XYZ file of C-alpha atoms in Angstrom:
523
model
C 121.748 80.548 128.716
C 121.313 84.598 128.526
C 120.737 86.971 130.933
C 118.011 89.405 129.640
C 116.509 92.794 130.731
C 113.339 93.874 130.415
C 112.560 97.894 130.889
C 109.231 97.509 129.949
C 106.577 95.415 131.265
C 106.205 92.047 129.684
C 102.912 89.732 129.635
C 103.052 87.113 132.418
C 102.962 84.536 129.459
C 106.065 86.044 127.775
C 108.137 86.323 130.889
C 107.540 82.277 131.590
C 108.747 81.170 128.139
C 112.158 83.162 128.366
C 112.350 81.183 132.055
C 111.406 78.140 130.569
C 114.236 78.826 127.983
C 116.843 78.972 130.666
C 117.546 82.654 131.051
C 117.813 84.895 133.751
C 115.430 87.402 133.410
C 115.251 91.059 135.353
C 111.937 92.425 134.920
C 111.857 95.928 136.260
C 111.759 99.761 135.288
C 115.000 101.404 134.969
C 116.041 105.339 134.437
C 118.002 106.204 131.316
C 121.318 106.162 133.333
C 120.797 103.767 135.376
C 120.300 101.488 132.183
C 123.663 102.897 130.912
C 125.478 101.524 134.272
C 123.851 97.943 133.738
C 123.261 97.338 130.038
C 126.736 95.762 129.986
C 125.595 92.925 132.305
C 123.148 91.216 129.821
C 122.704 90.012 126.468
C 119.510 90.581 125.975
C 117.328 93.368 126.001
C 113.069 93.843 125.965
C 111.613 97.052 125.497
C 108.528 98.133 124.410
C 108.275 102.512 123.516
C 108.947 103.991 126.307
C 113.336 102.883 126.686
C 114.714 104.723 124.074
C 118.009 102.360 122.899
C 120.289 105.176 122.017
C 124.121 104.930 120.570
C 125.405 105.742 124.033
C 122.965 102.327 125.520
C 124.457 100.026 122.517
C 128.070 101.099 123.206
C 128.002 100.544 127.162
C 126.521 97.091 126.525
C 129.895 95.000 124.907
C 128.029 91.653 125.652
C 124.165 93.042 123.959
C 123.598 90.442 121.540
C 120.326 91.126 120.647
C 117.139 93.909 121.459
C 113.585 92.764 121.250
C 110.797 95.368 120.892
C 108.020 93.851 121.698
C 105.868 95.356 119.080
C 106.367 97.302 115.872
C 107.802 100.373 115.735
C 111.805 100.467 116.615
C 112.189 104.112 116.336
C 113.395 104.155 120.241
C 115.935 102.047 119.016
C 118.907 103.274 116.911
C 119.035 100.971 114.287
C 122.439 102.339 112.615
C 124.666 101.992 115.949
C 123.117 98.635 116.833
C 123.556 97.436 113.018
C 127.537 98.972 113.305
C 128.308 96.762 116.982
C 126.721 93.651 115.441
C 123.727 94.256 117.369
C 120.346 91.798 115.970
C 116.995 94.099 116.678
C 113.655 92.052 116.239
C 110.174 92.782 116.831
C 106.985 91.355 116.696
C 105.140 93.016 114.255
C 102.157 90.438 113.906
C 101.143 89.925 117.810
C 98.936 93.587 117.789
C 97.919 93.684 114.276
C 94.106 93.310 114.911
C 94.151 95.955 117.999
C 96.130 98.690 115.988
C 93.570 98.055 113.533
C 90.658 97.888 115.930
C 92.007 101.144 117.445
C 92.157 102.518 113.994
C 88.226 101.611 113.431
C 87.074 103.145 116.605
C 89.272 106.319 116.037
C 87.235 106.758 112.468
C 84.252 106.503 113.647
C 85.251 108.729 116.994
C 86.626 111.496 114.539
C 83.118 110.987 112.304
C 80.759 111.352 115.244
C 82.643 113.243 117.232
C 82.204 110.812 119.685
C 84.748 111.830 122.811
C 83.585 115.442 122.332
C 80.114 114.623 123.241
C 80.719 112.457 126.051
C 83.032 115.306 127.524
C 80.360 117.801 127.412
C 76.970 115.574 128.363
C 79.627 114.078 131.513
C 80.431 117.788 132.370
C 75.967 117.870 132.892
C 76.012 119.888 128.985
C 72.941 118.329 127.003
C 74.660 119.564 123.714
C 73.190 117.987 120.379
C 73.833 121.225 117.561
C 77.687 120.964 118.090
C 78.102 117.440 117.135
C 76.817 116.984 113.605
C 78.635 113.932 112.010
C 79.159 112.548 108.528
C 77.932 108.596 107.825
C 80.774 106.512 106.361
C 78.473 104.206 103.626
C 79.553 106.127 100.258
C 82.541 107.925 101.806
C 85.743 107.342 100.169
C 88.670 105.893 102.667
C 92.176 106.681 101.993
C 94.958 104.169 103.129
C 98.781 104.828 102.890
C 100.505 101.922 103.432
C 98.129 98.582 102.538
C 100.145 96.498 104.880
C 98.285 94.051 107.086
C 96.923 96.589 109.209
C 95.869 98.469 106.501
C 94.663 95.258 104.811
C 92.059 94.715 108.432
C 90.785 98.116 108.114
C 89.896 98.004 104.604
C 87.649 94.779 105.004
C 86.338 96.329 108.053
C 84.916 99.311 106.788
C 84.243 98.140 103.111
C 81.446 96.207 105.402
C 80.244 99.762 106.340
C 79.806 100.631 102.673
C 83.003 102.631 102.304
C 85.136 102.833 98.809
C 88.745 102.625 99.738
C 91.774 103.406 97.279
C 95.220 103.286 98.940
C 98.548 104.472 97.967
C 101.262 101.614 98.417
C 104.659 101.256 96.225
C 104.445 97.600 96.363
C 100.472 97.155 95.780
C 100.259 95.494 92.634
C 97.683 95.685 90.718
C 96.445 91.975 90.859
C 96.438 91.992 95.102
C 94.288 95.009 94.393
C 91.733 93.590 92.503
C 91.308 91.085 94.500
C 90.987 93.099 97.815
C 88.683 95.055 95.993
C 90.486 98.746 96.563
C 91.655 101.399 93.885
C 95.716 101.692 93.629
C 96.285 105.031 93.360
C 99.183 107.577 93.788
C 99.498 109.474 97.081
C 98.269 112.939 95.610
C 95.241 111.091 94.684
C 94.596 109.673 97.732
C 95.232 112.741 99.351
C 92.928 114.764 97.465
C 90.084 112.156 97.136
C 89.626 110.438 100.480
C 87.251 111.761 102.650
C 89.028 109.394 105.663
C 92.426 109.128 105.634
C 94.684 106.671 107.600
C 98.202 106.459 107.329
C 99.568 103.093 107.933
C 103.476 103.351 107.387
C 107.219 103.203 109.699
C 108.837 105.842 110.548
C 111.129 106.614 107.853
C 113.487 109.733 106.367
C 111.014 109.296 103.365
C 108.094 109.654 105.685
C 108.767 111.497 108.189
C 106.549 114.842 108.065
C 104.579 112.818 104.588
C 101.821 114.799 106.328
C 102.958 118.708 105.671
C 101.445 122.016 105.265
C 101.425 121.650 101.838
C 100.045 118.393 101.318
C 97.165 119.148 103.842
C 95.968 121.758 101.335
C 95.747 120.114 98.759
C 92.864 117.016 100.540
C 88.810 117.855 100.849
C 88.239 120.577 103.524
C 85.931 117.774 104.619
C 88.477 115.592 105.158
C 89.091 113.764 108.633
C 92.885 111.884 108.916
C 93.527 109.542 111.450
C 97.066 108.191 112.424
C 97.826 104.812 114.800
C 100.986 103.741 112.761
C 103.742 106.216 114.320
C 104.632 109.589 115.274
C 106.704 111.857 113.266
C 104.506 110.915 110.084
C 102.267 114.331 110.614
C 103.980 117.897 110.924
C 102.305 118.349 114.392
C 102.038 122.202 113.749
C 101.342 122.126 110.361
C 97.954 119.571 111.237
C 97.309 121.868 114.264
C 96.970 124.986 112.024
C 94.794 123.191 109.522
C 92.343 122.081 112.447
C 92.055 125.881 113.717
C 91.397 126.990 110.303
C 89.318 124.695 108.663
C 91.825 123.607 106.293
C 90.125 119.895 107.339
C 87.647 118.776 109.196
C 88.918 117.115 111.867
C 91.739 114.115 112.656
C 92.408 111.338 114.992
C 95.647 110.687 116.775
C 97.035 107.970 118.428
C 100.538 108.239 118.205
C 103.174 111.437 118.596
C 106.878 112.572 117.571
C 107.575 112.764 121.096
C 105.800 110.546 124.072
C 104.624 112.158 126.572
C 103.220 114.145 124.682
C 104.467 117.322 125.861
C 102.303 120.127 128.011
C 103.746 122.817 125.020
C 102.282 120.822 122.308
C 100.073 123.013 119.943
C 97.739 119.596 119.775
C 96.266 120.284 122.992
C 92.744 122.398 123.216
C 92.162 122.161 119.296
C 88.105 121.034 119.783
C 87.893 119.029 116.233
C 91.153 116.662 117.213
C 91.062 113.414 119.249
C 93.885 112.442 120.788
C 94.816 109.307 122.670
C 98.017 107.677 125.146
C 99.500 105.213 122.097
C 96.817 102.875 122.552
C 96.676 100.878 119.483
C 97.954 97.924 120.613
C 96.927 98.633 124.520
C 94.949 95.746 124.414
C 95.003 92.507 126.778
C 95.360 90.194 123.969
C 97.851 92.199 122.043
C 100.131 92.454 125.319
C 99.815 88.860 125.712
C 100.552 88.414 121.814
C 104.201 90.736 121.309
C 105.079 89.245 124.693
C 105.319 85.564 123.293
C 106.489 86.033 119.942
C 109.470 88.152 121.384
C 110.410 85.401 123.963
C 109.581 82.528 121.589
C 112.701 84.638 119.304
C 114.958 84.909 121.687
C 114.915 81.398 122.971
C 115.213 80.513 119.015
C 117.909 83.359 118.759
C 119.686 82.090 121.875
C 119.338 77.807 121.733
C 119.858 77.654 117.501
C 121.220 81.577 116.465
C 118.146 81.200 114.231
C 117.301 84.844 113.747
C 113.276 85.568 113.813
C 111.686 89.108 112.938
C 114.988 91.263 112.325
C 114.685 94.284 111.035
C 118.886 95.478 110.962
C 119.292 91.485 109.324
C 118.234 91.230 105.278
C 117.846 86.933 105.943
C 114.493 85.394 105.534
C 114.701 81.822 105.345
C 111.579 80.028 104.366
C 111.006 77.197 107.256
C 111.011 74.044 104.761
C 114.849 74.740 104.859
C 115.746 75.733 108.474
C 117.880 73.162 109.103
C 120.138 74.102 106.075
C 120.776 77.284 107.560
C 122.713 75.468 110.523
C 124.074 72.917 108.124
C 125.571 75.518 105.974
C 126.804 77.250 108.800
C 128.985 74.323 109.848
C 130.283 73.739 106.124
C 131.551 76.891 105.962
C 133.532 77.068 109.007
C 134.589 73.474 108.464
C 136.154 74.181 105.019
C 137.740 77.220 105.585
C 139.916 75.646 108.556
C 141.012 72.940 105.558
C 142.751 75.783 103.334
C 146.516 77.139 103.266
C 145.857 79.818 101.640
C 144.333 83.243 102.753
C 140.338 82.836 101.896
C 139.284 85.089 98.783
C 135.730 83.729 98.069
C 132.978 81.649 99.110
C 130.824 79.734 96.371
C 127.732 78.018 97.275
C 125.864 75.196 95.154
C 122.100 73.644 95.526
C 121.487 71.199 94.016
C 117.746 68.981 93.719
C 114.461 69.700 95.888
C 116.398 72.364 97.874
C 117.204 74.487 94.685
C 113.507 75.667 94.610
C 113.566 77.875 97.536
C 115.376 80.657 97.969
C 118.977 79.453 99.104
C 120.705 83.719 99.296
C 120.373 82.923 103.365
C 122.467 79.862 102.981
C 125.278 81.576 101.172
C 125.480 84.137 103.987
C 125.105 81.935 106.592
C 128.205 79.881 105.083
C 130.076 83.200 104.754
C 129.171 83.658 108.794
C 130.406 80.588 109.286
C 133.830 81.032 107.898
C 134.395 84.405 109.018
C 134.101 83.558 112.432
C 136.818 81.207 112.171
C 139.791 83.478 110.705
C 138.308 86.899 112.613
C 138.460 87.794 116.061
C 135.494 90.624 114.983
C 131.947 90.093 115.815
C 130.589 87.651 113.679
C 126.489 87.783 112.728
C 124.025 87.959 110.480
C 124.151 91.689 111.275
C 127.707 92.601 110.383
C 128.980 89.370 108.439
C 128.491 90.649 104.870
C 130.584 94.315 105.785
C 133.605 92.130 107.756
C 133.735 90.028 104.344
C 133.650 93.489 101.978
C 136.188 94.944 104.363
C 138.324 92.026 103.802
C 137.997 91.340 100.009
C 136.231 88.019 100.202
C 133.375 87.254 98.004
C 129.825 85.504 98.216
C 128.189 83.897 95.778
C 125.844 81.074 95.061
C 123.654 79.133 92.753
C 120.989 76.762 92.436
C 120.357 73.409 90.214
C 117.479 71.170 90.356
C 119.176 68.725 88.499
C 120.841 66.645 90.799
C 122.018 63.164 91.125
C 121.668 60.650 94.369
C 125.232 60.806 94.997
C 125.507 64.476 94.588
C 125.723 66.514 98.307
C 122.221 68.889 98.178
C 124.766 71.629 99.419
C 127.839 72.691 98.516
C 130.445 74.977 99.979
C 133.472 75.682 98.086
C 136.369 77.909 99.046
C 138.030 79.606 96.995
C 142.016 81.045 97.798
C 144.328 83.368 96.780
C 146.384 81.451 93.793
C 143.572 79.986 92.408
C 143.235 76.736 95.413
C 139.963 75.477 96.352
C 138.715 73.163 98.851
C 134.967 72.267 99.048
C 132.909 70.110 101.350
C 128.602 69.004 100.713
C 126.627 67.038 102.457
C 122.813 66.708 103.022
C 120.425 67.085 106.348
C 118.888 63.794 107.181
C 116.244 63.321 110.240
C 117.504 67.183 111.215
C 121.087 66.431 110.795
C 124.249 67.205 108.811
C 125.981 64.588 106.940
C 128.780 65.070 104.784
C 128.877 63.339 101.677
C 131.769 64.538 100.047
C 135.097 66.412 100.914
C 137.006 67.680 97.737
C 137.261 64.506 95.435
C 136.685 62.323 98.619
C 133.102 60.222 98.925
C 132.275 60.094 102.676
C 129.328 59.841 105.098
C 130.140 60.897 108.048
C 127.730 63.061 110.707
C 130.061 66.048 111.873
C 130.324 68.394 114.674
C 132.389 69.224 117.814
C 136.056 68.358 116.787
C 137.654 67.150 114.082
C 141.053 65.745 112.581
C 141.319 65.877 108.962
C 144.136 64.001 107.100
C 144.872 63.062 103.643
C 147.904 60.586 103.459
C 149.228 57.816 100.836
C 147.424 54.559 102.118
C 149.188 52.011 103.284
C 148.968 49.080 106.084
C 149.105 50.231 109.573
C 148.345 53.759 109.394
C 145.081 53.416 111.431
C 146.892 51.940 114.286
C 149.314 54.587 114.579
C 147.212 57.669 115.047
C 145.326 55.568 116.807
C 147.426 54.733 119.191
C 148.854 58.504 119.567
C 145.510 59.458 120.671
C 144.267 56.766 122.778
C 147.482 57.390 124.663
C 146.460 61.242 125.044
C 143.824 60.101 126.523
C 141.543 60.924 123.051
C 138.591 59.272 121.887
C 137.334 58.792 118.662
C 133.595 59.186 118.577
C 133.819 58.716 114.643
C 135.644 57.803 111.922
C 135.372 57.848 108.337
C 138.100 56.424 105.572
C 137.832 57.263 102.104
C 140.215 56.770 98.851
C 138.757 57.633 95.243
C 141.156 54.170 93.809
C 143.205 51.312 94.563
C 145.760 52.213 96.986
C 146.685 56.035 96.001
C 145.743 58.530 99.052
C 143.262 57.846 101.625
C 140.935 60.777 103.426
C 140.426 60.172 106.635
C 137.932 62.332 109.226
C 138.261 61.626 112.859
C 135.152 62.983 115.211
C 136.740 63.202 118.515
C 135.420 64.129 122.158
C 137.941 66.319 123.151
C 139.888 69.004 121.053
C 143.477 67.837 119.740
C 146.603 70.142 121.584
C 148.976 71.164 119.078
C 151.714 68.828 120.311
C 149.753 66.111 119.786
C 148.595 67.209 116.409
C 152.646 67.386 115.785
C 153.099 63.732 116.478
C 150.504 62.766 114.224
C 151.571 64.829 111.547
C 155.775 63.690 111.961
C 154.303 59.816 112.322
C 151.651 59.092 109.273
C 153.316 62.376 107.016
C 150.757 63.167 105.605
C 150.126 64.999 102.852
C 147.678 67.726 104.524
C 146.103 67.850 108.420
C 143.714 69.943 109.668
C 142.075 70.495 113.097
C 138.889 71.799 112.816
C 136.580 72.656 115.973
C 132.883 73.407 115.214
């Protein structure tokens, strides 16, 4: 299958499923240039925070399919190189959400009590109780940005301690509120009502330094603010000035803009800041957790190209329809190897039960499937919509419920310059494609492998000859499917064959029957 590198440390359980997948998998720590000198021998990558996946890593690795970080956060990775080479980057973004919240928990009640403090100085023999007067939480007011479902744990957590919580989140709406029992608010109210804050967002050129000077005057000087989510969120100086001079109380942090944290930091030696390692999701089950969702993707990734947890990839396809994604996939590249003309627009139809979900994914993964037939560019989910822009060829698609029995559920139609069009539909059944219709044609026929594809004028003996041209070439037909709309006008006719047809073989078909259009097609 793949062979696939992992930097970082992987969970026992994580590094048996990629085996059991079939790969080859190299499980060991490697230097910055040493990865540079190797990256081009695999096709997958694993990392976790410490590799940092720069532009110079993605361009030494021609055959990187796809990078796995096996966690959250893919700031180590550069997302706009890896996006430009066709690059997939996934995470697992559900496998630590309980410890990053846990760690969250701990850190507010740490940064209340001053819990670390008071450890260090009673282990250093310093019975100490007048330093390390805390504030209860019952009654306080917590302050989450970002209600994702991190932020969604620690709210129910510390509700149960009495707490009011109002959060700042774009896409909170007002009825998920209600029901979660926590104010929507904007993010100067938060800011200047929370007595707790915890910030719960990505890393982002809209939130990177959210946490300034100027926004850290304007909160409670009572405030504490605690950050697990990622570094770069906080202006380290600006929070390290505030701490010195009782701008705020005190904070929590668990994350940094740069890891290891460096000996210059200003964070170091301020007495009302915890700071820990990146711990959040440092936790046994967590480990065991990112490890086997990121394996479980790539064997998906790698055995179907079904594409799990992407963050460079817009395509989420709901699972009742994962089999159409293939399906239209293979219509795609099967109808665009049936046109003439130079390709100018793809138009996908869906039609019945399948019209109620949401069918964008199909439309680009019919697009994929075309493009890779008539470009010798890298062809993915990651850069398939740009090739298409570059080359003037449209998507579109749309949905019916309405739908007849003898009606394909999908359609892919291609449209070509001069106004020509070819389309082909069929339906999944038991998990696989059947076509059910090429242009005008009725058929039933399960495709795949390689194809022939003639349309002729119908007459006796036409069977036998390509027959016989084939099954001299030593060509076997695995299926075959004959088709003619009335009487005896022209006749369709789609061969499934073992082997792929060579082009002077194709040539004596075509100067025997005469037809009126033949196509190979190879899926």
């Amino acid at each position: 299958m793949a062979k696939i590198l992992v930097t970082d440390g992987m969970a026992p359980e994580g590094l048996e499923i990629l085996k059991q997948g079939g790969h080859t998998v190299d499980n060991r720590k490697v230097s910055a240039e040493e990865l540079l000198r190797i990256i081009k021998d695999y096709e997958g990558l694993v990392v976790r925070s410490a590799t940092q996946v720069t532009e110079k890593v993605v361009k030494a690795g021609p055959n990187l399919k796809v990078v796995g970080r096996a966690g959250v956060g893919v700031d180590n990775v550069d997302l706009p190189s890896a996006t430009t080479a066709g690059v997939i980057v996934m995470n697992a973004p559900l496998g630590n959400i309980v410890s990053a919240a846990e760690h969250t928990i701990g850190m507010i009640f740490s940064v209340a009590r001053m819990i670390p403090q008071a450890y260090a100085k009673l282990a250093n023999g310093e019975w100490d109780k007048k330093s390390f007067t805390g504030i209860e939480l019952a009654g306080k007011t917590l302050g989450i940005i970002g209600l994702g479902k991190i932020g969604k744990h620690v709210a129910q957590v510390l509700q149960a301690t009495g707490m009011n919580v109002i959060a700042f989140d774009p896409f909170l709406s007002d009825e998920v509120a209600k029901e979660l029992r926590i104010e929507s608010a904007s993010l100067d109210i938060v800011l200047a009502r929370a007595d707790i804050i915890t910030l719960h967002t990505p890393l982002t050129e809209q939130t990177r330094n959210l946490i300034n000077a100027e926004r850290l005057r304007t909160m409670k000087k009572t405030v504490r603010i605690v950050n697990v989510a990622r570094g770069g969120i906080i202006d380290e100086a600006a929070l390290a000035d505030a701490l010195k001079n009782g701008i705020i109380a005190g904070a929590a942090l668990d994350v940094f803009a740069e890891e290891p944290l460096p000996a210059t930091s200003p964070l170091f030696g301020i007495p009302n800041l915890i700071i820990t390692p990146h711990l959040g999701a440092s936790t046994e089950e967590a480990q065991i957790k990112v490890s086997v969702d990121i394996a479980n993707q790539f064997n998906s990734y790698f055995a179907t190209g079904k594409i799990i947890n992407a963050v460079n990839v817009q395509l989420r396809v709901d699972p009742a329809i994962d089999d159409y994604l293939k399906a239209a996939e293979m219509l795609g590249a099967t109808v665009v190897q049936t046109i003439e003309a130079p390709l100018r627009g793809l138009e996908v139809i869906c039609r019945g039960d399948l019209a109620r979900y949401d069918t964008k994914p199909l439309a680009t993964a019919a697009l994929k499937g075309a493009m890779a037939k008539i470009t010798d560019q890298v062809v993915n989910f990651v850069t398939v919509n740009q090739i298409a822009k570059d080359r003037g060829i449209t998507i579109t698609s749309s949905s019916t419920e309405q739908a007849t029995p003898e009606e394909p559920t999908l359609t892919v139609r291609a449209l070509t310059s001069g106004g020509g069009e070819h389309c082909i539909g069929g339906q999944v059944m038991h998990g696989q494609l059947r076509v059910l219709r090429y242009n005008e044609y009725p058929i039933d026929l399960p495709i795949g492998g390689h194809l022939l594809v003639m349309e002729y004028q119908d007459r006796p003996g036409m069977v036998g000859k390509y027959g016989s041209i084939l099954g001299a070439n030593s060509i076997n037909i695995a299926r075959m499917e004959v088709s003619r709309i009335d009487g005896r006008g022209d006749a369709l006719v789609i061969l499934t064959l073992d082997d792929p047809i060579p082009l002077p073989v194709f040539e004596e078909i075509r100067n025997t029957v005469k037809p009126n259009r033949a196509y190979k097609v190879s899926l």
